[in-house]
Amino acid sequence: MAAAGAAATDLEVVRGKRAALFFAAVAIVLGLPLWWKTTETYRAPLPYSQISGLNALQLRLMVPVTVVFTRDSVPLDDQEKLPFTVVHEREIPLKYKMKIKCRFQKAYRRALDHEEEALSLGSVQEAETMLAEPQEQAEGSLTVYVISEHSPLLPQDMMSYIGPKRTAVMRGIMHREAFNIIGRRIIQVAQAMSLTEDVLAAALADHLPEDKWSSDKRRPLKSSLGYEITFSLLNPDPKSHDVHWDIEGAVRRYVQPFLNALSAAGNFSVDSQILYYAMLGVNPRFDPASSSYYLASHSLPHVINPVESRLGSSAASLYPVLNFLLYVPELAHSPLYIQDKDGAPVATNAFHSPRWGGIMVYNVDPKAYNASKLPVRVEVDMVRVMEVFLAQLRLLFGIAQPQLPPKCLFSGPKSEGLMTWELDRLLWARSVENLATATTTLTSLAQLLGKISNIVIKDDVASETTCAPLRRISTRLTSSGSRFGTWIQALSSLKSRSLQPRSGCPSTGGTWTQMLGVLSATSSRLPSSA
Amino acid sequence: MAVAVRLALIVLLLLGPGGWGHTEPSRDSLREELVITPLPSGDVAATFQFRTRWDSELQREEVSHYRLFPKALGQLISKYSLQELHLSFTQGFWRTRYWGPPFLQAPSGAELWVWFQDTVTDVDKSWKELSNVLSGIFCASLNFIDSTNTVIPTASFKPLGLANGTDHYFLRYAVLPREVVCTENLTPWKKLLPCSSKAGLSVLLKADRLFHTSYHSQAVHIRPVCRNARCTSISWELRQTLSVVFDAFVTGQGKKDWSLFRMFSRTLTEPCPLAAESRVYVDITSSKQDNETLEVNPPPLTTYQDVILGTQKTYAVYDLLDTAVINNSRNLNLQLKWKRPPENGYIHYQPAQDRLQPHLLEMLIQLPANSVTKVSIQFERALLKWTEYTPDPNHGFYVSPSVLSALVPSIVASKPVDWEESPLFNSLFPGSDSSSYFVRLYTEPLLVNLPTPDFSMPYNVICLTCTVVAVCYGSFYNLLTRTFHIEEPSKGGLAKRLANLIRRARGVPPL
């Protein structure tokens, strides 16, 4: 009896153990995966390895230079060797993780018949217009014509000429080492007209250590899809001044041609407004010596803020706004001059603020007050104003004054105020800047997402990341600045929820081939599919 | 004669807004106007209107150049293809019964209604974006406008300006009644004015005065209007209106007099040099009807008469562009005085201070016979501090009875009484003459139910907490601190031995 009882108890114990085991097994086999699945955060896959590969990118900027020799430019036996190609590559020393190499690919060839004919013309401008006609030059390329040493095309004391289009003319030399000498000169000219270290340094200003590059480099606007340009006339004293400005005409005549030339860099919209009773934030000082008022250079930063509240933000678009203010000082503070650091009045009576815009002070002619009673009708001399504003606009887009080699004739820009090679340079800078920004954005995004392991990554975010044409970077990268803008927009919308809904990838197909070969980038790590 | 010509001109302007400005050389023009209306209740209504007309077709022109028209709104029109936009921010409610009909009433809170042009394909999207942009421009919570509070009226809210079609599909209407209007909405509104708040009528727009009013309504209306009489092309009209009702009666110690300085704490110093027309109208209708009961200072040079909202009105007109009205040495401070003080008119009101003194309202009224006079007072129910409630707060709070002291005319003339001789009940109140007697009546005390907090809540909380502590903490603590150990059987205490002794003696087995 007792044995049977003990056996039953044992059986009970074994059953209990089995039950416990089974319970644990169910909990582990079913419960654990269920718990895992239900508490999981959704993280769409991101191309992490490709993103980290971006840091090791090597950029090779290719500048195709065509060197055309006329009949008497170099010794005959040298002419026999034509055509051939010389490659000159050098690394641009910047403290940036991306290695940037500049590669001048010089193709030497003999002049064609019509080129000979054009270069035998009387003046260099005529020759240029005739040369420009048959074919359009590729963006970013250069054509250098080497003419005979004693050709009358250039003035006697000039060695070379740089035109507004992508052409330059240079005297040849009758010398045994002609190609070497000319080669060096070509590099000089190309330095003036094409890619330089300064341009790239300015483009990468935000990504470089601060000490090396001054704040001057941070002046240009950041790359964007478009820009809004607003001209504002500030009339703080409408009781005394009845100011009229022909802004419609000025925009049509001076600003629009410039912006048309610059249209590759973004969409521009221009508007203007007149603000009355808009005061500067600083009280001008009186200078008894000249009985005029002045704004000292150290007080200029305080001028902008109070004015800005009246300017009104642009409600209708998300593009950065460039403000150009024309300030007609009130009667009590006229004439008003801006002083520089040394206390001398600034010739243009204007100043600009980096990435914001410019302000010009326009003094009313004192003779006007004698003639009639108040308010005095003031017609603004728009040529004077637009000269200043256009110069400021060029500065804000990072188009600096070119540094010419010695003994060089310089044609100066045509009516639109922008030389074609300056635009090329700008586009180069923009491309490099966009590439750097995109790399930084993607890298920091990947870092951030890696660091916060339980953040949700939605599909649309992931698709925007992969839409960013990473694979194309790895192989070939061409650019017109605006296309890059689209891409940057896609990237920036990752971080901040952009208002503009984006559907699918930005279509980039057509334009990728547009400037093929101009700018190429190779990566040491990413597989090349080209 | 000159006055008559001017009057005719004004009438013409009012009748045909489109017929104006065809001789105007500049492409945009500004008119500003302030109408001051003494209201029947004793309050004063001031209505500002700033009208900017712009002879431009905004949608057609690529480059837009703004002079008087504000750029922020102009960009909106062209970007969102607006046909009309009406936006108002209102605090308070226009009491038509006491104040008469308004020029333009607006609902409390924010109201936005927009007609889009028929070229807009996705109206809802534009509407959403527009309300967001407007919310940014006017610092208001218009971004809370969504499909839940947007309606498409089919019969009401027809376009106020020129319109090709009135397909209500392009109309959106929304009201946010909770929107609180304050200085931050007024500042951007003032910024849209060409003269900002530096000259002209807009000098008077001082925020701390405008918001201490019974009614404050500011609005923006944009609509297309005819450019000329034949309506061959359109212009854009921006009307910025602001109406306020000042409680002149209370702040003026029971007098209905007012002046610009007392209302706005500013006077008009200079006209806006950009305005083509800048006028102040003062309603002096009652002066004409009741034989010069009021006096306006300075006396108006011109007056203007018209039928406004169904009644004949007379306005005193002050043209700020006229150097006789306003010049360098002279500010314009309009004043209005009632010559004859209202007869049944003594009102003394002393407002209460919280926890210091009660309200006091004294009125001296002559009541006509067989009439009913009602005095009503509005009050707000407020919560007291929790220690200030009486032990039985749900019973209510007493408001002390009103006192009515009256000199009632007596029907029968009584003979003069001798103070010392007459019965005591007859000489309680000293009577001045025999034709009337004095009565002082008290009303019932008023029992007001104030909102009371749930006083049982602390009790509930204590109960719940105690239960939780007792049940959970107690048993848990018990479990944790109690130790179990097996007790060794011992010899037992004195009682046990005693018991065993007795058991042994009785022959029972011991314990």
GROMACS .gro file of C-alpha atoms in nm, chain B residues 70-389:
model
  320
  600PRO     CA    1   0.266   9.449  -4.897
  601LYS     CA    2   0.493   9.197  -5.060
  602ALA     CA    3   0.399   8.914  -4.827
  603LEU     CA    4   0.034   8.924  -4.932
  604GLY     CA    5   0.108   8.991  -5.296
  605GLN     CA    6   0.319   8.680  -5.314
  606LEU     CA    7   0.037   8.481  -5.160
  607ILE     CA    8  -0.207   8.595  -5.424
  608SER     CA    9   0.019   8.494  -5.708
  609LYS     CA   10   0.146   8.172  -5.555
  610TYR     CA   11  -0.188   8.030  -5.445
  611SER     CA   12  -0.396   8.189  -5.724
  612LEU     CA   13  -0.629   8.362  -5.485
  613GLN     CA   14  -0.943   8.528  -5.603
  614GLU     CA   15  -1.042   8.666  -5.267
  615LEU     CA   16  -0.918   8.638  -4.915
  616HIS     CA   17  -1.098   8.742  -4.600
  617LEU     CA   18  -0.934   8.694  -4.266
  618SER     CA   19  -1.047   8.834  -3.934
  619PHE     CA   20  -0.933   8.809  -3.576
  620THR     CA   21  -1.188   8.908  -3.319
  621GLN     CA   22  -1.200   8.932  -2.946
  622GLY     CA   23  -1.540   8.990  -2.790
  623PHE     CA   24  -1.879   9.005  -2.947
  624TRP     CA   25  -2.057   9.291  -3.119
  625ARG     CA   26  -2.376   9.348  -2.915
  626THR     CA   27  -2.616   9.460  -3.179
  627ARG     CA   28  -2.894   9.522  -2.927
  628TYR     CA   29  -2.697   9.786  -2.740
  629TRP     CA   30  -2.456   9.907  -3.004
  630GLY     CA   31  -2.665   9.905  -3.315
  631PRO     CA   32  -2.570   9.742  -3.641
  632PRO     CA   33  -2.197   9.710  -3.713
  633PHE     CA   34  -2.025   9.812  -4.034
  634LEU     CA   35  -1.865   9.473  -4.058
  635GLN     CA   36  -1.912   9.213  -3.794
  636ALA     CA   37  -1.683   8.918  -3.745
  637PRO     CA   38  -1.721   8.610  -3.530
  638SER     CA   39  -1.520   8.567  -3.215
  639GLY     CA   40  -1.188   8.403  -3.277
  640ALA     CA   41  -1.035   8.372  -3.620
  641GLU     CA   42  -1.231   8.348  -3.941
  642LEU     CA   43  -1.083   8.274  -4.280
  643TRP     CA   44  -1.261   8.238  -4.608
  644VAL     CA   45  -1.097   8.223  -4.942
  645TRP     CA   46  -1.208   8.205  -5.303
  646PHE     CA   47  -0.950   8.039  -5.521
  647GLN     CA   48  -0.928   8.101  -5.891
  648ASP     CA   49  -1.069   7.835  -6.115
  649THR     CA   50  -0.720   7.749  -6.240
  650VAL     CA   51  -0.640   7.582  -5.909
  651THR     CA   52  -0.655   7.207  -5.945
  652ASP     CA   53  -0.610   7.088  -5.590
  653VAL     CA   54  -0.806   7.336  -5.381
  654ASP     CA   55  -0.772   7.145  -5.056
  655LYS     CA   56  -0.397   7.133  -5.080
  656SER     CA   57  -0.373   7.503  -5.158
  657TRP     CA   58  -0.611   7.577  -4.873
  658LYS     CA   59  -0.398   7.380  -4.631
  659GLU     CA   60  -0.078   7.545  -4.743
  660LEU     CA   61  -0.235   7.888  -4.745
  661SER     CA   62  -0.365   7.856  -4.392
  662ASN     CA   63  -0.021   7.749  -4.279
  663VAL     CA   64   0.146   8.042  -4.448
  664LEU     CA   65  -0.109   8.286  -4.307
  665SER     CA   66  -0.057   8.141  -3.966
  666GLY     CA   67   0.307   8.230  -4.002
  667ILE     CA   68   0.241   8.578  -4.131
  668PHE     CA   69  -0.010   8.671  -3.862
  669CYS     CA   70   0.138   8.469  -3.576
  670ALA     CA   71  -0.195   8.291  -3.528
  671SER     CA   72  -0.291   7.928  -3.492
  672LEU     CA   73  -0.450   7.914  -3.834
  673ASN     CA   74  -0.250   7.599  -3.897
  674PHE     CA   75  -0.517   7.417  -3.697
  675ILE     CA   76  -0.750   7.462  -3.990
  676ASP     CA   77  -0.800   7.122  -4.143
  677SER     CA   78  -1.079   6.921  -4.296
  678THR     CA   79  -1.255   6.888  -3.961
  679ASN     CA   80  -1.332   7.258  -3.936
  680THR     CA   81  -1.345   7.357  -4.301
  681VAL     CA   82  -1.676   7.386  -4.480
  682ILE     CA   83  -1.776   7.475  -4.834
  683PRO     CA   84  -2.082   7.699  -4.812
  684THR     CA   85  -2.295   7.680  -5.121
  685ALA     CA   86  -2.528   7.975  -5.078
  686SER     CA   87  -2.360   8.217  -4.844
  687PHE     CA   88  -2.020   8.383  -4.879
  688LYS     CA   89  -2.042   8.485  -5.240
  689PRO     CA   90  -1.739   8.676  -5.370
  690LEU     CA   91  -1.737   9.040  -5.266
  691GLY     CA   92  -1.527   9.157  -5.558
  692LEU     CA   93  -1.522   9.087  -5.927
  693ALA     CA   94  -1.579   8.726  -6.007
  694ASN     CA   95  -1.615   8.529  -6.323
  695GLY     CA   96  -1.790   8.229  -6.182
  696THR     CA   97  -1.918   8.143  -5.842
  697ASP     CA   98  -1.861   7.773  -5.838
  698HIS     CA   99  -1.852   7.708  -5.468
  699TYR     CA  100  -1.599   7.432  -5.523
  700PHE     CA  101  -1.333   7.703  -5.509
  701LEU     CA  102  -1.455   7.843  -5.178
  702ARG     CA  103  -1.326   7.737  -4.839
  703TYR     CA  104  -1.446   7.867  -4.506
  704ALA     CA  105  -1.318   7.801  -4.156
  705VAL     CA  106  -1.361   7.950  -3.812
  706LEU     CA  107  -1.143   7.892  -3.511
  707PRO     CA  108  -1.352   8.018  -3.217
  708ARG     CA  109  -1.085   7.945  -2.961
  709GLU     CA  110  -0.827   8.171  -3.118
  710VAL     CA  111  -0.721   8.439  -2.872
  711VAL     CA  112  -0.634   8.768  -3.036
  712CYS     CA  113  -0.351   8.962  -2.885
  713THR     CA  114  -0.063   9.195  -2.956
  714GLU     CA  115   0.130   8.939  -3.153
  715ASN     CA  116  -0.149   8.934  -3.411
  716LEU     CA  117  -0.170   9.311  -3.425
  717THR     CA  118   0.199   9.372  -3.485
  718PRO     CA  119   0.220   9.185  -3.818
  719TRP     CA  120  -0.110   9.343  -3.919
  720LYS     CA  121   0.037   9.688  -3.857
  721LYS     CA  122   0.350   9.595  -4.049
  722LEU     CA  123   0.142   9.552  -4.362
  723LEU     CA  124   0.047   9.920  -4.354
  724PRO     CA  125   0.263  10.140  -4.574
  725CYS     CA  126   0.308  10.400  -4.303
  726SER     CA  127   0.360  10.123  -4.051
  727SER     CA  128   0.257  10.289  -3.725
  728LYS     CA  129   0.470  10.595  -3.764
  729ALA     CA  130   0.237  10.846  -3.929
  730GLY     CA  131  -0.124  10.899  -4.018
  731LEU     CA  132  -0.413  10.726  -3.850
  732SER     CA  133  -0.206  10.423  -3.768
  733VAL     CA  134  -0.030  10.623  -3.495
  734LEU     CA  135  -0.336  10.560  -3.284
  735LEU     CA  136  -0.297  10.185  -3.304
  736LYS     CA  137  -0.134  10.131  -2.969
  737ALA     CA  138  -0.171   9.775  -2.862
  738ASP     CA  139  -0.218   9.822  -2.489
  739ARG     CA  140  -0.519  10.044  -2.549
  740LEU     CA  141  -0.673   9.849  -2.832
  741PHE     CA  142  -0.690   9.533  -2.629
  742HIS     CA  143  -0.846   9.696  -2.323
  743THR     CA  144  -1.173   9.721  -2.503
  744SER     CA  145  -1.506   9.547  -2.509
  745TYR     CA  146  -1.468   9.447  -2.870
  746HIS     CA  147  -1.164   9.420  -3.091
  747SER     CA  148  -1.178   9.298  -3.446
  748GLN     CA  149  -0.902   9.324  -3.702
  749ALA     CA  150  -0.938   9.197  -4.054
  750VAL     CA  151  -0.769   9.170  -4.389
  751HIS     CA  152  -0.977   9.163  -4.705
  752ILE     CA  153  -0.826   9.112  -5.048
  753ARG     CA  154  -1.038   9.120  -5.357
  754PRO     CA  155  -1.019   9.219  -5.720
  755VAL     CA  156  -1.205   9.535  -5.816
  756CYS     CA  157  -1.265   9.727  -6.135
  757ARG     CA  158  -0.985   9.957  -6.233
  758ASN     CA  159  -1.207  10.208  -6.407
  759ALA     CA  160  -1.570  10.279  -6.465
  760ARG     CA  161  -1.595  10.055  -6.768
  761CYS     CA  162  -1.421   9.775  -6.585
  762THR     CA  163  -1.182   9.692  -6.867
  763SER     CA  164  -0.913   9.569  -6.632
  764ILE     CA  165  -0.888   9.473  -6.272
  765SER     CA  166  -0.704   9.608  -5.974
  766TRP     CA  167  -0.636   9.444  -5.644
  767GLU     CA  168  -0.779   9.592  -5.332
  768LEU     CA  169  -0.645   9.527  -4.986
  769ARG     CA  170  -0.862   9.650  -4.705
  770GLN     CA  171  -0.728   9.633  -4.357
  771THR     CA  172  -0.997   9.707  -4.106
  772LEU     CA  173  -0.986   9.734  -3.732
  773SER     CA  174  -1.287   9.797  -3.513
  774VAL     CA  175  -1.273   9.855  -3.142
  775VAL     CA  176  -1.542   9.947  -2.891
  776PHE     CA  177  -1.419  10.152  -2.600
  777ASP     CA  178  -1.608  10.134  -2.277
  778ALA     CA  179  -1.606  10.509  -2.239
  779PHE     CA  180  -1.886  10.509  -1.988
  780VAL     CA  181  -1.707  10.316  -1.719
  781THR     CA  182  -1.360  10.456  -1.768
  782GLY     CA  183  -1.496  10.807  -1.794
  783GLN     CA  184  -1.665  10.807  -1.451
  784GLY     CA  185  -2.010  10.790  -1.587
  785LYS     CA  186  -1.964  11.055  -1.851
  786LYS     CA  187  -2.008  10.980  -2.215
  787ASP     CA  188  -1.747  11.232  -2.325
  788TRP     CA  189  -1.441  11.109  -2.504
  789SER     CA  190  -1.131  11.232  -2.680
  790LEU     CA  191  -0.877  11.068  -2.904
  791PHE     CA  192  -0.614  11.099  -2.637
  792ARG     CA  193  -0.829  10.937  -2.373
  793MET     CA  194  -0.918  10.647  -2.598
  794PHE     CA  195  -0.586  10.579  -2.769
  795SER     CA  196  -0.344  10.767  -2.542
  796ARG     CA  197  -0.214  10.931  -2.859
  797THR     CA  198  -0.312  11.221  -3.076
  798LEU     CA  199  -0.282  11.260  -3.450
  799THR     CA  200   0.044  11.437  -3.518
  800GLU     CA  201   0.102  11.414  -3.890
  801PRO     CA  202  -0.075  11.270  -4.190
  802CYS     CA  203   0.068  10.971  -4.370
  803PRO     CA  204   0.248  11.126  -4.668
  804LEU     CA  205   0.170  10.823  -4.881
  805ALA     CA  206  -0.204  10.838  -4.838
  806ALA     CA  207  -0.411  10.989  -5.114
  807GLU     CA  208  -0.690  11.040  -4.867
  808SER     CA  209  -0.681  11.041  -4.491
  809ARG     CA  210  -0.997  11.128  -4.303
  810VAL     CA  211  -1.163  11.104  -3.967
  811TYR     CA  212  -1.541  11.084  -3.952
  812VAL     CA  213  -1.728  11.146  -3.630
  813ASP     CA  214  -2.091  11.047  -3.602
  814ILE     CA  215  -2.281  11.355  -3.484
  815THR     CA  216  -2.626  11.239  -3.586
  816SER     CA  217  -2.775  11.286  -3.242
  817SER     CA  218  -2.656  11.643  -3.238
  818LYS     CA  219  -2.870  11.723  -3.539
  819GLN     CA  220  -3.173  11.545  -3.401
  820ASP     CA  221  -3.171  11.661  -3.042
  821ASN     CA  222  -3.083  12.024  -3.086
  822GLU     CA  223  -2.714  12.040  -3.034
  823THR     CA  224  -2.670  11.815  -2.739
  824LEU     CA  225  -2.313  11.746  -2.816
  825GLU     CA  226  -2.013  11.945  -2.916
  826VAL     CA  227  -1.715  11.831  -3.116
  827ASN     CA  228  -1.387  12.005  -3.071
  828PRO     CA  229  -1.227  12.128  -3.295
  829PRO     CA  230  -1.540  12.219  -3.490
  830PRO     CA  231  -1.555  12.033  -3.822
  831LEU     CA  232  -1.499  12.216  -4.149
  832THR     CA  233  -1.729  11.988  -4.341
  833THR     CA  234  -1.999  11.744  -4.265
  834TYR     CA  235  -2.118  11.446  -4.457
  835GLN     CA  236  -2.467  11.307  -4.467
  836ASP     CA  237  -2.582  10.977  -4.599
  837VAL     CA  238  -2.805  10.685  -4.528
  838ILE     CA  239  -2.585  10.431  -4.357
  839LEU     CA  240  -2.727  10.090  -4.266
  840GLY     CA  241  -3.079  10.212  -4.315
  841THR     CA  242  -3.064  10.527  -4.105
  842GLN     CA  243  -2.985  10.884  -4.187
  843LYS     CA  244  -2.647  10.974  -4.042
  844THR     CA  245  -2.447  11.290  -4.014
  845TYR     CA  246  -2.072  11.283  -3.983
  846ALA     CA  247  -1.823  11.554  -3.903
  847VAL     CA  248  -1.533  11.517  -4.146
  848TYR     CA  249  -1.170  11.598  -4.069
  849ASP     CA  250  -0.930  11.577  -4.357
  850LEU     CA  251  -0.581  11.513  -4.226
  851LEU     CA  252  -0.423  11.619  -4.553
  852ASP     CA  253  -0.570  11.963  -4.499
  853THR     CA  254  -0.305  12.177  -4.331
  854ALA     CA  255  -0.573  12.373  -4.148
  855VAL     CA  256  -0.667  12.064  -3.955
  856ILE     CA  257  -0.326  11.937  -3.873
  857ASN     CA  258   0.013  12.099  -3.907
  858ASN     CA  259   0.352  12.113  -3.747
  859SER     CA  260   0.245  12.317  -3.449
  860ARG     CA  261  -0.087  12.159  -3.399
  861ASN     CA  262  -0.188  11.804  -3.321
  862LEU     CA  263  -0.538  11.685  -3.374
  863ASN     CA  264  -0.702  11.567  -3.058
  864LEU     CA  265  -1.068  11.521  -3.133
  865GLN     CA  266  -1.295  11.570  -2.838
  866LEU     CA  267  -1.663  11.516  -2.799
  867LYS     CA  268  -1.861  11.658  -2.512
  868TRP     CA  269  -2.225  11.613  -2.427
  869LYS     CA  270  -2.359  11.952  -2.343
  870ARG     CA  271  -2.663  11.849  -2.145
  871PRO     CA  272  -2.587  11.574  -1.905
  872PRO     CA  273  -2.842  11.297  -1.932
  873GLU     CA  274  -3.126  11.363  -1.691
  874ASN     CA  275  -3.162  11.038  -1.507
  875GLY     CA  276  -2.798  11.027  -1.481
  876TYR     CA  277  -2.601  10.952  -1.179
  877ILE     CA  278  -2.420  10.627  -1.178
  878HIS     CA  279  -2.142  10.551  -0.941
  879TYR     CA  280  -1.955  10.233  -0.984
  880GLN     CA  281  -1.665  10.118  -0.781
  881PRO     CA  282  -1.520   9.795  -0.902
  882ALA     CA  283  -1.421   9.527  -0.656
  883GLN     CA  284  -1.075   9.426  -0.567
  884ASP     CA  285  -1.023   9.064  -0.500
  885ARG     CA  286  -1.036   8.990  -0.128
  886LEU     CA  287  -1.020   9.358  -0.041
  887GLN     CA  288  -1.341   9.532  -0.129
  888PRO     CA  289  -1.674   9.445  -0.287
  889HIS     CA  290  -1.839   9.600  -0.589
  890LEU     CA  291  -2.048   9.908  -0.534
  891LEU     CA  292  -2.301  10.025  -0.790
  892GLU     CA  293  -2.516  10.324  -0.713
  893MET     CA  294  -2.770  10.461  -0.954
  894LEU     CA  295  -2.995  10.757  -0.925
  895ILE     CA  296  -3.292  10.697  -1.148
  896GLN     CA  297  -3.618  10.870  -1.194
  897LEU     CA  298  -3.873  10.604  -1.265
  898PRO     CA  299  -4.180  10.677  -1.468
  899ALA     CA  300  -4.510  10.557  -1.335
  900ASN     CA  301  -4.630  10.204  -1.406
  901SER     CA  302  -4.299  10.097  -1.543
  902VAL     CA  303  -4.069   9.810  -1.482
  903THR     CA  304  -3.702   9.877  -1.442
  904LYS     CA  305  -3.460   9.595  -1.460
  905VAL     CA  306  -3.103   9.621  -1.347
  906SER     CA  307  -2.897   9.324  -1.446
  907ILE     CA  308  -2.539   9.256  -1.370
  908GLN     CA  309  -2.324   9.004  -1.541
  909PHE     CA  310  -2.077   8.815  -1.338
  910GLU     CA  311  -1.832   8.539  -1.392
  911ARG     CA  312  -1.821   8.230  -1.182
  912ALA     CA  313  -1.478   8.180  -1.044
  913LEU     CA  314  -1.309   7.932  -0.822
  914LEU     CA  315  -1.196   8.046  -0.480
  915LYS     CA  316  -0.892   7.933  -0.297
  916TRP     CA  317  -0.966   7.606  -0.130
  917THR     CA  318  -0.940   7.747   0.220
  918GLU     CA  319  -1.190   8.018   0.143
  919TYR     CA  320  -1.484   7.788   0.095
   0.00000   0.00000   0.00000
